[in-house]
Short mmCIF file of N, CA and C in Angstrom, two decimals:
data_model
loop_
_atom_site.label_atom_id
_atom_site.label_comp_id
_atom_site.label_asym_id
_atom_site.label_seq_id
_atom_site.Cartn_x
_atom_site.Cartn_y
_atom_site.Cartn_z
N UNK A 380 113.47 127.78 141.28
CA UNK A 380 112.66 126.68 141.76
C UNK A 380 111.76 126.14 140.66
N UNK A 381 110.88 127.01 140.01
CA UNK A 381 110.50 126.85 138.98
C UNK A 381 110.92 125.65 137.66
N UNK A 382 112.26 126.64 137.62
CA UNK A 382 113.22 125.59 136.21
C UNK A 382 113.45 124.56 136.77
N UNK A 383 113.83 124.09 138.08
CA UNK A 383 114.13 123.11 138.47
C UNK A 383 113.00 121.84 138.41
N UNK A 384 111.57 122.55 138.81
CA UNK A 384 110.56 121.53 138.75
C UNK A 384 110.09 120.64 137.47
N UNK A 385 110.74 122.24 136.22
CA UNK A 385 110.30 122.02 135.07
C UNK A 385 111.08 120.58 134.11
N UNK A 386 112.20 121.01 134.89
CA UNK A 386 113.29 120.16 134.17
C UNK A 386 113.22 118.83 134.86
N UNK A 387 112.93 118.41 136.48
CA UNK A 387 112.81 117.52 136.90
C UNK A 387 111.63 116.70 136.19
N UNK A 388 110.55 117.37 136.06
CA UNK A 388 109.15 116.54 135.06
C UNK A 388 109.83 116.12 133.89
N UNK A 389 110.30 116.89 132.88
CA UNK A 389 110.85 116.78 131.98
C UNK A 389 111.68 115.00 131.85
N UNK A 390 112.72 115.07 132.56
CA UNK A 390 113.36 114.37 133.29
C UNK A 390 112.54 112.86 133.85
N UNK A 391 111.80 113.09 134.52
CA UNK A 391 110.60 111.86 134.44
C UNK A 391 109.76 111.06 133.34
N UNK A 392 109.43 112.27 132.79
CA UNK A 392 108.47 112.14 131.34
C UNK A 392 109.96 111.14 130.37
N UNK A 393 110.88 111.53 130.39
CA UNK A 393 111.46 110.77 129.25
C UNK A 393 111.90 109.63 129.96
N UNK A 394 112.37 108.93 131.65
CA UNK A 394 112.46 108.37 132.26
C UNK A 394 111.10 106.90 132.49
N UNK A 395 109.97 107.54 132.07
CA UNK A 395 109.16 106.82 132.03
C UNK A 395 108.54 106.62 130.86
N UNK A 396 108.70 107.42 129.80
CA UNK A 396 108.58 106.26 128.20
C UNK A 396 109.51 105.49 127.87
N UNK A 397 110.89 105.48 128.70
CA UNK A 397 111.57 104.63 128.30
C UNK A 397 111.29 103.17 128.82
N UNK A 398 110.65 103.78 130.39
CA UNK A 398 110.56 102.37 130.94
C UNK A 398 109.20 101.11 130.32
N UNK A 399 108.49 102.81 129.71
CA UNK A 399 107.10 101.75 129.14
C UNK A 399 107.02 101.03 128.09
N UNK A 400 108.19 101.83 127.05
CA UNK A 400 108.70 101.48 125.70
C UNK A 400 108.70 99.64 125.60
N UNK A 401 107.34 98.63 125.28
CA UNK A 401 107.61 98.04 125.01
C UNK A 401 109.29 97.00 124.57
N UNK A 402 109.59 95.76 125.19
CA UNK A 402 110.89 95.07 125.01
C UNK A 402 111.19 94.85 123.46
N UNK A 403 110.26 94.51 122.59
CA UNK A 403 110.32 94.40 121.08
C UNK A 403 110.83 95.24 120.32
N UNK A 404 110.45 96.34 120.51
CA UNK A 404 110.68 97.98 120.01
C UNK A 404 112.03 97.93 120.73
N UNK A 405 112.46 97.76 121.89
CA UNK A 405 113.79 98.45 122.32
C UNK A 405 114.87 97.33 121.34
N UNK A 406 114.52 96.16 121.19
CA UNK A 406 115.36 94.86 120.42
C UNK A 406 115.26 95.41 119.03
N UNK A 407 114.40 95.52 118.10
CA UNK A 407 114.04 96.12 117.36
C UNK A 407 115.46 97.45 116.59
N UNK A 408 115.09 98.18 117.72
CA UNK A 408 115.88 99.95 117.81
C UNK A 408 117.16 98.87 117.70
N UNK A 409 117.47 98.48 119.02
CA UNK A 409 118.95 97.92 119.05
C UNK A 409 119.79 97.03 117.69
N UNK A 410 118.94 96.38 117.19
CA UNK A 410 119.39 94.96 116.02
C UNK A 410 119.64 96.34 114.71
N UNK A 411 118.96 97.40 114.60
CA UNK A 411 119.13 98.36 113.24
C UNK A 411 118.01 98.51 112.21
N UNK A 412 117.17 97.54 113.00
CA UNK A 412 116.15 97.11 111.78
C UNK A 412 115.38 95.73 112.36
N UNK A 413 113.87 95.30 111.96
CA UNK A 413 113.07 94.42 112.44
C UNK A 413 113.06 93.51 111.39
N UNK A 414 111.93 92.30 111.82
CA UNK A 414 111.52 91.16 110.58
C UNK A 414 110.89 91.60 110.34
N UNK A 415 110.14 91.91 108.97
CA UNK A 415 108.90 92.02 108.23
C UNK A 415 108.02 90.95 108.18
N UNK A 416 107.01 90.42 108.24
CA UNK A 416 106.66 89.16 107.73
C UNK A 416 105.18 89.71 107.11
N UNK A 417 105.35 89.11 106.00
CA UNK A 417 104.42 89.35 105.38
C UNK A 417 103.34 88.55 104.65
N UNK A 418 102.41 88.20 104.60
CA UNK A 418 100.96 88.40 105.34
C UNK A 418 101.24 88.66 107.03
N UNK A 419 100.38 89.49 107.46
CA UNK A 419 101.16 89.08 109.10
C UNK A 419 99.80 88.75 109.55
N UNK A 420 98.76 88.56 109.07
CA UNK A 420 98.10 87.57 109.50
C UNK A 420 97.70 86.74 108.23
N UNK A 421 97.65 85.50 108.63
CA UNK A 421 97.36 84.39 107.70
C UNK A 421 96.55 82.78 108.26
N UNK A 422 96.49 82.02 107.62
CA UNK A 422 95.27 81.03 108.17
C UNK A 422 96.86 79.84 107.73
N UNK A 423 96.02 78.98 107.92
CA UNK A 423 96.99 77.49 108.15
C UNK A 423 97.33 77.07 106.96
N UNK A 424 98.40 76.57 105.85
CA UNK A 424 98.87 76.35 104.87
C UNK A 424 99.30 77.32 104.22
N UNK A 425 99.37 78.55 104.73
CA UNK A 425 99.80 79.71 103.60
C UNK A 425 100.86 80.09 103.76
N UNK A 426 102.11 80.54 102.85
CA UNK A 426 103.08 80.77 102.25
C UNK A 426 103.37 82.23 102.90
N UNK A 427 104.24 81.72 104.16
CA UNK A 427 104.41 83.51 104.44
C UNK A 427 106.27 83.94 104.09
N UNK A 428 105.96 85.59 103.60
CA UNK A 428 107.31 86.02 103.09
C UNK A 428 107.82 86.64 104.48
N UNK A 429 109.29 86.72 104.54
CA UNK A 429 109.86 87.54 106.10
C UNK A 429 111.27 87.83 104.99
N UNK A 430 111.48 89.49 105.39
CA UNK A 430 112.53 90.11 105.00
C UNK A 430 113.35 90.81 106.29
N UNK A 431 114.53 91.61 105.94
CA UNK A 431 115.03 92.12 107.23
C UNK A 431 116.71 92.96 106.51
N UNK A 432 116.57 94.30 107.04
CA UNK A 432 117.78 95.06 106.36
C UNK A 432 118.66 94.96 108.04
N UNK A 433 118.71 94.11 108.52
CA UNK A 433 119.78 94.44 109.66
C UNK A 433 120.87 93.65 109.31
N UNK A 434 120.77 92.54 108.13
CA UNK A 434 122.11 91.67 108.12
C UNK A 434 122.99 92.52 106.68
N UNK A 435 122.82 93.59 106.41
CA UNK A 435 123.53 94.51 106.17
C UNK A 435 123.52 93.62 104.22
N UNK A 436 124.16 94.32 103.35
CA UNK A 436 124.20 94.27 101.75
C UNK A 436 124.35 92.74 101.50
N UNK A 437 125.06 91.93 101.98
CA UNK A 437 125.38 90.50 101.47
C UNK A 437 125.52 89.55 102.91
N UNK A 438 124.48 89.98 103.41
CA UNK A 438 124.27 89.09 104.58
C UNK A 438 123.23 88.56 104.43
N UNK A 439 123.09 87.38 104.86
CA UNK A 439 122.07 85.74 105.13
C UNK A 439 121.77 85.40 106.65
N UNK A 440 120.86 85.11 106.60
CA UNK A 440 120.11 84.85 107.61
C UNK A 440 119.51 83.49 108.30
N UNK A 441 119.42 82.84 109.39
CA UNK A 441 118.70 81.68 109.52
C UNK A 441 117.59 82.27 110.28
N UNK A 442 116.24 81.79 109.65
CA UNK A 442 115.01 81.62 110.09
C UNK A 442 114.62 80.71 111.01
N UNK A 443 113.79 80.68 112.03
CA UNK A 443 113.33 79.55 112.93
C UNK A 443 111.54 80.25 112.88
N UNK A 444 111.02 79.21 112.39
CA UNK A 444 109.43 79.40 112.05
C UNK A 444 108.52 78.06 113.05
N UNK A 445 109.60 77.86 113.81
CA UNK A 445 109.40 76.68 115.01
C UNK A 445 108.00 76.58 115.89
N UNK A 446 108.43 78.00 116.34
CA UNK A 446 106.92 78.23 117.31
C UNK A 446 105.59 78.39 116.12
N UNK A 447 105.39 78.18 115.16
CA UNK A 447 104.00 77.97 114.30
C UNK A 447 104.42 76.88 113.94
N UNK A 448 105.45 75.88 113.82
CA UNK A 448 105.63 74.37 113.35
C UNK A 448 106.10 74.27 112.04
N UNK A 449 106.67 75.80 111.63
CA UNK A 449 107.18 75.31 110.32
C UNK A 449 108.64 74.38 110.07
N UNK A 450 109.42 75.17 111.55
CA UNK A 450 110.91 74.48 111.44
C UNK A 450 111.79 76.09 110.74
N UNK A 451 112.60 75.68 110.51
CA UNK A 451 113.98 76.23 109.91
C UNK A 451 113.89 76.77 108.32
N UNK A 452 114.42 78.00 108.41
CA UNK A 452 114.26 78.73 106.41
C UNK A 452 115.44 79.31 106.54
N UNK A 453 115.93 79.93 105.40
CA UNK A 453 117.28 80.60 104.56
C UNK A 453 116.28 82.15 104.57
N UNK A 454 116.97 83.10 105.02
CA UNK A 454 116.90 84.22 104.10
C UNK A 454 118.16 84.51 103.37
N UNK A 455 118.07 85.30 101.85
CA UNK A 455 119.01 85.32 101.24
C UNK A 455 118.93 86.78 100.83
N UNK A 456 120.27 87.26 100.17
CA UNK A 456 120.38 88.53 99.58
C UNK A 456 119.29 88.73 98.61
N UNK A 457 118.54 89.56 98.66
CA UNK A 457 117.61 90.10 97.44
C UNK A 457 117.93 91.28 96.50
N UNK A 458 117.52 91.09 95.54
CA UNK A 458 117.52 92.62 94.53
C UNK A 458 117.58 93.76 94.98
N UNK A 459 116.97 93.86 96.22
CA UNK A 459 116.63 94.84 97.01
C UNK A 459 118.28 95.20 97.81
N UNK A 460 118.42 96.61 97.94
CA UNK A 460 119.43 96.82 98.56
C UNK A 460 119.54 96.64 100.36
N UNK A 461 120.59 96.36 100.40
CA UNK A 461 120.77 95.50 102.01
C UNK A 461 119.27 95.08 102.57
N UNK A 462 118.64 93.79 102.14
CA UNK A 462 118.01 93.05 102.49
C UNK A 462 117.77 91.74 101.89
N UNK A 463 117.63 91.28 103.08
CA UNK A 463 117.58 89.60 103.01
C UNK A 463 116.06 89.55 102.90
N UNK A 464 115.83 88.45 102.24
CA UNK A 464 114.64 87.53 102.27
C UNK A 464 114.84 85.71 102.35
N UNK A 465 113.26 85.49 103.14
CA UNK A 465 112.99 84.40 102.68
C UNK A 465 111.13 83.84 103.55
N UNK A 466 110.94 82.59 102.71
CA UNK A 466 109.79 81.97 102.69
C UNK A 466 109.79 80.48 103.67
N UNK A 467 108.48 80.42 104.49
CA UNK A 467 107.97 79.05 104.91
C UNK A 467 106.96 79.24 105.17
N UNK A 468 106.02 77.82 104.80
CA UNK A 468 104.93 77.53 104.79
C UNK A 468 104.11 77.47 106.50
N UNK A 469 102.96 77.80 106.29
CA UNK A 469 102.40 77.82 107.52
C UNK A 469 101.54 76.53 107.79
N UNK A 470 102.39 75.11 108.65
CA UNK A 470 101.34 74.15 108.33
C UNK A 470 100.53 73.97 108.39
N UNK A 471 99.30 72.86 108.04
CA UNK A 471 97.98 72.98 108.12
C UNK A 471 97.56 72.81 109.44
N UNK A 472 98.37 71.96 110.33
CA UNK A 472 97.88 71.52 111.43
C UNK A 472 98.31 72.87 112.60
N UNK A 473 98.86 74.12 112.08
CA UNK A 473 99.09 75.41 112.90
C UNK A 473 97.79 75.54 113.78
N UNK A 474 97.74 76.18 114.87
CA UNK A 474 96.64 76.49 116.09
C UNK A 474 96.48 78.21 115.72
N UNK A 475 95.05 78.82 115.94
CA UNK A 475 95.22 80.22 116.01
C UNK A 475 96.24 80.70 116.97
N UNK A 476 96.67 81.95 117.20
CA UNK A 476 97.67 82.38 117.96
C UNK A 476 98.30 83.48 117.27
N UNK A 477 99.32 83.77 118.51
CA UNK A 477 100.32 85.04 118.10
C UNK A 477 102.01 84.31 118.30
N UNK A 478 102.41 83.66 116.99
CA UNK A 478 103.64 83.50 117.02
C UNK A 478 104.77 84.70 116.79
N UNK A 479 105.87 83.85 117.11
CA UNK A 479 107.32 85.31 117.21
C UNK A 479 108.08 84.49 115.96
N UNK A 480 108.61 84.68 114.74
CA UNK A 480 109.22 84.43 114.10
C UNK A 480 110.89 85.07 113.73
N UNK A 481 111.77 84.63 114.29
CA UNK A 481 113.29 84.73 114.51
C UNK A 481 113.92 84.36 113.36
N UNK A 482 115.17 85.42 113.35
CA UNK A 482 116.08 84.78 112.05
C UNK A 482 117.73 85.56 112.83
N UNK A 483 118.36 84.84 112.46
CA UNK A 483 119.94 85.27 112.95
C UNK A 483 120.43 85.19 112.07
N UNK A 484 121.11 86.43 112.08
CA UNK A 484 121.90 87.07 110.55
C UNK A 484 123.39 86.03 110.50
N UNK A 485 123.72 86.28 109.63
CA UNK A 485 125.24 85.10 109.38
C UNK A 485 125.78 86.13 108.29
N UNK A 486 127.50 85.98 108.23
CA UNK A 486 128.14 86.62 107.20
C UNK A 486 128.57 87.99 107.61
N UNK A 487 129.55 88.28 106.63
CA UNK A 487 130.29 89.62 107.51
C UNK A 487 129.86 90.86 107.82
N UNK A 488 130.50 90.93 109.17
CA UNK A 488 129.62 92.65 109.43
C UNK A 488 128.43 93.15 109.72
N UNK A 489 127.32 91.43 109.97
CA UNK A 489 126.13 91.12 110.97
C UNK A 489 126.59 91.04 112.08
N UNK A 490 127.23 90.63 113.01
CA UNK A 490 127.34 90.23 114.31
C UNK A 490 126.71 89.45 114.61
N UNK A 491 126.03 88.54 114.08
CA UNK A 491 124.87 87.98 114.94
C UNK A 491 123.58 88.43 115.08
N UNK A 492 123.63 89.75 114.12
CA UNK A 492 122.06 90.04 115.16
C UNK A 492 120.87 89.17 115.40
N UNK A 493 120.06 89.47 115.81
CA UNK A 493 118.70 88.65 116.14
C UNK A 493 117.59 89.44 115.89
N UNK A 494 116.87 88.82 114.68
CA UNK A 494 115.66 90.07 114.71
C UNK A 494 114.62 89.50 114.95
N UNK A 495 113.12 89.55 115.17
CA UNK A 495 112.35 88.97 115.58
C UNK A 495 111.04 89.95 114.37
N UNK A 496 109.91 89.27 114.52
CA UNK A 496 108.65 89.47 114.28
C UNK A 496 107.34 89.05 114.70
N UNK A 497 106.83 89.35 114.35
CA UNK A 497 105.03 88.46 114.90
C UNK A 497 104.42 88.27 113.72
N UNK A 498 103.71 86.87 114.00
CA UNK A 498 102.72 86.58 112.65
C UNK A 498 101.60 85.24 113.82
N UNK A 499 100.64 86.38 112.79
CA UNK A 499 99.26 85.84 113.54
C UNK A 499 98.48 84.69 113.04
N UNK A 500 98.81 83.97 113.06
CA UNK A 500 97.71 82.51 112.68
C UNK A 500 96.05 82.54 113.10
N UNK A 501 95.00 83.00 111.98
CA UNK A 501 93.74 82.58 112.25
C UNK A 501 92.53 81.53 111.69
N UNK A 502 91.75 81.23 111.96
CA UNK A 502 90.66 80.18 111.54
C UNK A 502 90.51 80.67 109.75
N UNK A 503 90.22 81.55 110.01
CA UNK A 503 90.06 82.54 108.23
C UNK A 503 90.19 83.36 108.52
N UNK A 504 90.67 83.69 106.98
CA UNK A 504 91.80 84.74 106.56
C UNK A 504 90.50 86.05 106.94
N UNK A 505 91.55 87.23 106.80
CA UNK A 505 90.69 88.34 106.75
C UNK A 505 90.02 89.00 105.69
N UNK A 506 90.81 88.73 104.22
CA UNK A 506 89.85 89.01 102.83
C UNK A 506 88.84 87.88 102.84
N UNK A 507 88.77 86.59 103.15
CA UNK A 507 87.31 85.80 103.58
C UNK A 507 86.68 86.64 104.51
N UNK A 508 87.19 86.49 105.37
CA UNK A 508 86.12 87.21 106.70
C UNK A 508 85.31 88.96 105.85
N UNK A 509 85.95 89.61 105.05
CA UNK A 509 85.54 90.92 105.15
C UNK A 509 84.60 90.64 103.59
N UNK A 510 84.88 89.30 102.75
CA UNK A 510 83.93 88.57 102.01
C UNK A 510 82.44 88.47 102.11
N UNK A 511 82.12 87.49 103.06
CA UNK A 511 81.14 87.25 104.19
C UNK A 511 80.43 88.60 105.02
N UNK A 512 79.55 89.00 103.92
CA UNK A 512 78.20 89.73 105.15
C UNK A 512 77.44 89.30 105.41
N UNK A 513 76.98 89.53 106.47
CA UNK A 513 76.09 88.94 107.36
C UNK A 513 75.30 90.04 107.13
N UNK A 514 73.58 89.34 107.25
CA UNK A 514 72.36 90.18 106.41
C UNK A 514 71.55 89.91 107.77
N UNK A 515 71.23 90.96 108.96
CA UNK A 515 70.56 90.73 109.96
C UNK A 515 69.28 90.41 109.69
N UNK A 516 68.58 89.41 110.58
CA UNK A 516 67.37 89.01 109.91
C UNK A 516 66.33 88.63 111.42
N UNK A 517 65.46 89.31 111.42
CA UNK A 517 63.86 89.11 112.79
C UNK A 517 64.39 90.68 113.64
N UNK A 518 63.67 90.73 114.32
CA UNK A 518 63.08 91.84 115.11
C UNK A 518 64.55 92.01 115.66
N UNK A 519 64.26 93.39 116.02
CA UNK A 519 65.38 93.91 116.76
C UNK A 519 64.70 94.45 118.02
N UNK A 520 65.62 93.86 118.85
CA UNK A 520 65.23 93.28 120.37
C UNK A 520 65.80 94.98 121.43
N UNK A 521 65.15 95.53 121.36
CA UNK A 521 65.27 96.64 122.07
C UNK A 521 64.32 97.14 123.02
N UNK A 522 62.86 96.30 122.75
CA UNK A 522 61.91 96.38 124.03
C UNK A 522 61.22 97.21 123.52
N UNK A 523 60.90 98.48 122.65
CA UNK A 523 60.43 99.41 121.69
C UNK A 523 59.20 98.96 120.46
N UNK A 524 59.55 98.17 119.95
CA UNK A 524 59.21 97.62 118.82
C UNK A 524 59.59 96.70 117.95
N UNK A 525 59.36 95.87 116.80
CA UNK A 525 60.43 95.52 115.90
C UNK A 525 59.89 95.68 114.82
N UNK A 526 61.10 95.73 114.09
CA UNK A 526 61.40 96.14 112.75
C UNK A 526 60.50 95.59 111.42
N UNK A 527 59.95 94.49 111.60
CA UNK A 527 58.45 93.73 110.87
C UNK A 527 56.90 93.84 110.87
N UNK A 528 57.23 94.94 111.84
CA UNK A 528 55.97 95.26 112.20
C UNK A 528 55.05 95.00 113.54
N UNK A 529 53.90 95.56 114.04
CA UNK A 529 53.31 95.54 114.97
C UNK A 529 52.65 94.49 115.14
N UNK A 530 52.86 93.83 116.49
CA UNK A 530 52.07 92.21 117.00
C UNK A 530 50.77 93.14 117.16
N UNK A 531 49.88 92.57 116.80
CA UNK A 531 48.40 93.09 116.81
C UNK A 531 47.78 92.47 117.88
N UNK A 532 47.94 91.32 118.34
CA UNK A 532 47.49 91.27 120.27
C UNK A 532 48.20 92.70 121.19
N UNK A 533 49.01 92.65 120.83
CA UNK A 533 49.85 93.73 121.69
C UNK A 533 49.76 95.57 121.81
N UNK A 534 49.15 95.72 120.25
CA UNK A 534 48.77 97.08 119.73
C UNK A 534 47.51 97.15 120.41
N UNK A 535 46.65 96.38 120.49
CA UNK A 535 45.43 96.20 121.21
C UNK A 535 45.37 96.18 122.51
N UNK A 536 46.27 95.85 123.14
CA UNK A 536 46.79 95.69 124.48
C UNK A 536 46.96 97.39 125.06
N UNK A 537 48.12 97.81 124.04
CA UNK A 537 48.13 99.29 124.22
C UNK A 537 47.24 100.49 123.79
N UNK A 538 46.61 99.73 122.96
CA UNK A 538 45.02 101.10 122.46
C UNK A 538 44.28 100.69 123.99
N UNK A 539 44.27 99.53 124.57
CA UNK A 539 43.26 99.31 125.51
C UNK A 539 43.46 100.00 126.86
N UNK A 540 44.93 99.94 127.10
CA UNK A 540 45.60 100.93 128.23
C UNK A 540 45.21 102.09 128.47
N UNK A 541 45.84 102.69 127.41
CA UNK A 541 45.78 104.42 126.86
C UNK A 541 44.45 104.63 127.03
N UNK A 542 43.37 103.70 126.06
CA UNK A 542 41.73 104.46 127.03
C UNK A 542 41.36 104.61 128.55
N UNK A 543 41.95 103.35 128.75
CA UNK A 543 41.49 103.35 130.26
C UNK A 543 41.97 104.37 131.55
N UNK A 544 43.39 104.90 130.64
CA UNK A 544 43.87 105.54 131.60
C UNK A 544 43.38 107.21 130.96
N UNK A 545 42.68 107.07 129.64
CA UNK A 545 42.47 108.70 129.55
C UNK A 545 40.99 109.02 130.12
N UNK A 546 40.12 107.92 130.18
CA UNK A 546 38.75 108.20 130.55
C UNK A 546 39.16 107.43 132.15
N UNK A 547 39.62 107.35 133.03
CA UNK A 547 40.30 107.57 134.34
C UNK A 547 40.67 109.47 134.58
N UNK A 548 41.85 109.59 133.54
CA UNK A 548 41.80 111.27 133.74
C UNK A 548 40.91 112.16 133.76
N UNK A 549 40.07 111.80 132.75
CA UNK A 549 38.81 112.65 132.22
C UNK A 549 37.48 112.54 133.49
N UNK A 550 37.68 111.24 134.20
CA UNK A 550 36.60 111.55 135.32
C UNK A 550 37.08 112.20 136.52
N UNK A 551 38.48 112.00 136.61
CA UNK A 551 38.58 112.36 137.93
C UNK A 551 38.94 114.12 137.79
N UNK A 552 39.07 114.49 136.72
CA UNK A 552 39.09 116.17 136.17
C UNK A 552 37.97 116.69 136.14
N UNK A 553 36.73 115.89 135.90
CA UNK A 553 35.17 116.24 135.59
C UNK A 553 34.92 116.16 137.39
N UNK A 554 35.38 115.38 138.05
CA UNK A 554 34.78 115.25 139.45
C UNK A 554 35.49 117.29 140.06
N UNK A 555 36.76 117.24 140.05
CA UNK A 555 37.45 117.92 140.54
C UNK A 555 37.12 119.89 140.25
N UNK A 556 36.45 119.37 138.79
CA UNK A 556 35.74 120.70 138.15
C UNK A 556 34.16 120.98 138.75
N UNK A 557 33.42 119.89 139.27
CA UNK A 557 32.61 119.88 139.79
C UNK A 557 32.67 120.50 141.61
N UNK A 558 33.28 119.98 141.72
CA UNK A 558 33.88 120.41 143.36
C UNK A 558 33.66 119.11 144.30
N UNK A 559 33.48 118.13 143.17
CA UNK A 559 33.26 117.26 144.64
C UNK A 559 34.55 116.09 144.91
N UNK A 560 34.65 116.05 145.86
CA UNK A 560 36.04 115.45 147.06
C UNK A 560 36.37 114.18 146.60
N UNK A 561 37.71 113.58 145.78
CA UNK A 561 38.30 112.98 145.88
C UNK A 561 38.16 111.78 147.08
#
């Protein structure tokens, strides 16, 4: 009963990473190999590279860079063993987003495959963005204090409290030591 339960979980557990296993990853596994694209994030006018070893030693590829507005590219055989490359521009008028960039292999002993990638279009790039520090500047708002120092209406406010409430303690301790009734 035991082995049986064990093996039935078992049995589930691999039943249900398959089902969670992202569709990309299973296309991905299936084609032999993915798109690379490289910058995979980039800002509007920039020159992105996309490679891919699924169209096998002397296989070519058509690119569709459509969904960011580039249109149509060549990947070609590279130096590199069984992989294709190729390049298109990211136009200026691109929107931020998460595009899918496609290429279909051509030539013998591809089949057709279809490989896919993602490339992220943003406002600025991320070596700008990580450029740019930001130098925090006025009080830090925590209700405590801030960081420039003490408002002096306010320090006065609280020296004025604190007496009132220690010579409050101090009489009603002096009454209570005395014996007389609250």
């Amino acid at each position: 009963m035991r082995t049986a339960r064990l093996l039935t979980t078992a049995a589930l557990a691999v039943a249900s990473a398959g089902l969670l296993a992202p569709p990309a990853a299973a296309a991905v596994l299936a084609a032999g190999g993915g798109l690379e694209v490289f910058p995979s994030t980039v800002t509007p006018g920039t020159t992105v590279t996309v490679n891919t070893t699924a169209c096998g030693s002397e296989g070519t590829a058509t690119g569709d860079a459509s969904a960011v507005g580039a249109g149509a590219f060549t990947l070609a055989p590279s130096t590199h063993e069984e992989n294709a490359i190729g390049q298109f521009k990211v136009p200026p008028s691109a929107q931020p987003g998460t595009y899918e960039i496609v290429a279909k292999c051509s030539g013998s002993g591809s089949g057709g495959k279809e490989v896919a990638g993602d490339l992220v279009v943003t406002i600025t790039s991320t070596a700008a963005a990580r450029e740019q520090q930001v130098t925090p500047k006025g009080h830090v708002k925590t209700g405590v204090g801030g960081a420039l120092g003490p408002d002096p209406v306010q320090t006065a406010a609280g020296v004025a409290a604190l007496a009132v409430a220690a010579a409050g303690g101090t009489w009603l301790l002096h009454r209570r030591a005395r014996g007389d009734r609250i």
